[in-house]
Amino acid sequence: MERDDFDEAAPGEIVPTTTSKGPASRPREDYQQRYQSERSENILELVMRLFEDPYLDVNTAADWLDVEYSTANRLNGQLENDGILEELTGKGRNRFYRASEVFQIINRPIDQL
């Protein structure tokens, strides 16, 4: 087999893309589906936690979800891009976020709900 007969399925994992019987199954696709599913679960969990506390930073999100800082940072970024989180500090580091719409809902007088 040649180097071109291999593919990376996950960081550091190399698997054959061809076998003596033809093309190998595509574990990368399986990995991507699993990753997408885990990310969807994480983002849903994060949004649900925002109703308990609409303020957070990346470390808080990482603790809530029991994930690495980089994963929490990507999720916060995605929620910020979607307009769910608002960055409050204006800094490049140690950023603090608020889920403004959630904040407005939970702070609204009960008779206005």
Short mmCIF file of C-alpha atoms in Angstrom, two decimals:
data_model
loop_
_atom_site.label_atom_id
_atom_site.label_comp_id
_atom_site.label_asym_id
_atom_site.label_seq_id
_atom_site.Cartn_x
_atom_site.Cartn_y
_atom_site.Cartn_z
CA MET A 1 0.00 0.00 0.00
CA GLU A 2 1.09 3.54 -0.70
CA ARG A 3 0.72 6.62 1.50
CA ASP A 4 -2.16 7.77 -0.75
CA ASP A 5 -4.05 4.61 0.21
CA PHE A 6 -4.57 5.98 3.71
CA ASP A 7 -6.76 8.68 5.15
CA GLU A 8 -6.98 10.41 8.52
CA ALA A 9 -10.22 9.51 10.32
CA ALA A 10 -9.47 11.47 13.48
CA PRO A 11 -6.46 13.47 14.57
CA GLY A 12 -3.57 11.04 14.67
CA GLU A 13 -5.60 8.07 13.43
CA ILE A 14 -4.71 6.73 10.00
CA VAL A 15 -6.91 4.13 8.32
CA PRO A 16 -6.76 2.49 4.89
CA THR A 17 -9.00 3.97 2.19
CA THR A 18 -8.53 1.00 -0.13
CA THR A 19 -8.30 -2.70 0.49
CA SER A 20 -7.55 -5.67 -1.71
CA LYS A 21 -11.32 -5.90 -2.23
CA GLY A 22 -11.75 -2.25 -3.24
CA PRO A 23 -12.54 0.98 -1.37
CA ALA A 24 -12.61 0.70 2.41
CA SER A 25 -15.51 1.94 4.47
CA ARG A 26 -15.33 5.62 5.34
CA PRO A 27 -14.67 5.85 9.09
CA ARG A 28 -14.20 9.62 8.69
CA GLU A 29 -17.90 9.91 7.90
CA ASP A 30 -18.76 7.85 10.98
CA TYR A 31 -16.48 10.10 13.07
CA GLN A 32 -18.06 13.25 11.64
CA GLN A 33 -21.58 12.00 12.36
CA ARG A 34 -20.61 11.13 15.94
CA TYR A 35 -18.87 14.49 16.35
CA GLN A 36 -21.87 16.38 14.98
CA SER A 37 -24.18 14.48 17.33
CA GLU A 38 -21.98 15.21 20.37
CA ARG A 39 -21.68 18.87 19.39
CA SER A 40 -25.46 19.13 18.99
CA GLU A 41 -25.95 17.62 22.44
CA ASN A 42 -23.37 20.02 23.90
CA ILE A 43 -24.89 23.10 22.34
CA LEU A 44 -28.37 22.10 23.47
CA GLU A 45 -27.11 21.50 27.02
CA LEU A 46 -25.35 24.87 27.00
CA VAL A 47 -28.49 26.70 25.84
CA MET A 48 -30.55 24.96 28.53
CA ARG A 49 -28.03 25.97 31.21
CA LEU A 50 -28.35 29.60 30.09
CA PHE A 51 -31.88 29.61 31.49
CA GLU A 52 -30.41 28.85 34.92
CA ASP A 53 -27.67 31.47 34.59
CA PRO A 54 -27.57 33.75 31.53
CA TYR A 55 -24.00 34.91 32.27
CA LEU A 56 -20.93 32.84 31.48
CA ASP A 57 -17.38 32.74 30.28
CA VAL A 58 -15.65 29.94 28.41
CA ASN A 59 -14.40 28.28 31.60
CA THR A 60 -17.94 28.19 32.98
CA ALA A 61 -19.23 26.61 29.77
CA ALA A 62 -16.41 24.05 29.88
CA ASP A 63 -17.30 23.18 33.48
CA TRP A 64 -21.02 22.96 32.76
CA LEU A 65 -20.47 20.60 29.83
CA ASP A 66 -17.41 18.78 31.15
CA VAL A 67 -15.52 19.51 27.91
CA GLU A 68 -12.16 21.00 27.01
CA TYR A 69 -11.71 24.77 26.92
CA SER A 70 -11.32 24.74 23.12
CA THR A 71 -14.63 22.93 22.68
CA ALA A 72 -16.43 25.35 24.98
CA ASN A 73 -14.83 28.27 23.16
CA ARG A 74 -16.10 26.98 19.80
CA LEU A 75 -19.60 26.48 21.23
CA ASN A 76 -19.65 29.98 22.74
CA GLY A 77 -18.48 31.36 19.40
CA GLN A 78 -21.23 29.54 17.58
CA LEU A 79 -23.86 30.88 19.99
CA GLU A 80 -22.42 34.37 19.64
CA ASN A 81 -22.55 34.13 15.84
CA ASP A 82 -26.17 32.95 16.11
CA GLY A 83 -27.04 35.98 18.26
CA ILE A 84 -27.81 33.96 21.39
CA LEU A 85 -24.78 35.18 23.36
CA GLU A 86 -23.60 38.76 23.56
CA GLU A 87 -19.95 39.41 24.42
CA LEU A 88 -19.82 42.05 27.17
CA THR A 89 -16.14 42.82 27.76
CA GLY A 90 -14.93 43.90 24.32
CA LYS A 91 -11.66 42.09 24.98
CA GLY A 92 -9.85 39.49 22.95
CA ARG A 93 -9.21 37.38 26.05
CA ASN A 94 -11.14 36.58 29.23
CA ARG A 95 -14.38 37.40 27.49
CA PHE A 96 -17.66 37.34 29.39
CA TYR A 97 -20.99 36.66 27.74
CA ARG A 98 -24.68 37.20 28.43
CA ALA A 99 -27.64 35.50 26.86
CA SER A 100 -29.51 38.79 26.50
CA GLU A 101 -32.89 37.45 25.41
CA VAL A 102 -32.90 34.86 28.19
CA PHE A 103 -31.83 37.57 30.65
CA GLN A 104 -34.72 39.80 29.54
CA ILE A 105 -37.25 36.98 29.87
CA ILE A 106 -36.21 35.86 33.35
CA ASN A 107 -36.04 39.46 34.62
CA ARG A 108 -39.43 40.47 33.24
CA PRO A 109 -42.14 41.07 35.85
CA ILE A 110 -44.37 38.04 36.23
CA ASP A 111 -47.47 39.92 35.09
CA GLN A 112 -45.76 40.69 31.75
CA LEU A 113 -45.03 37.07 30.89
#
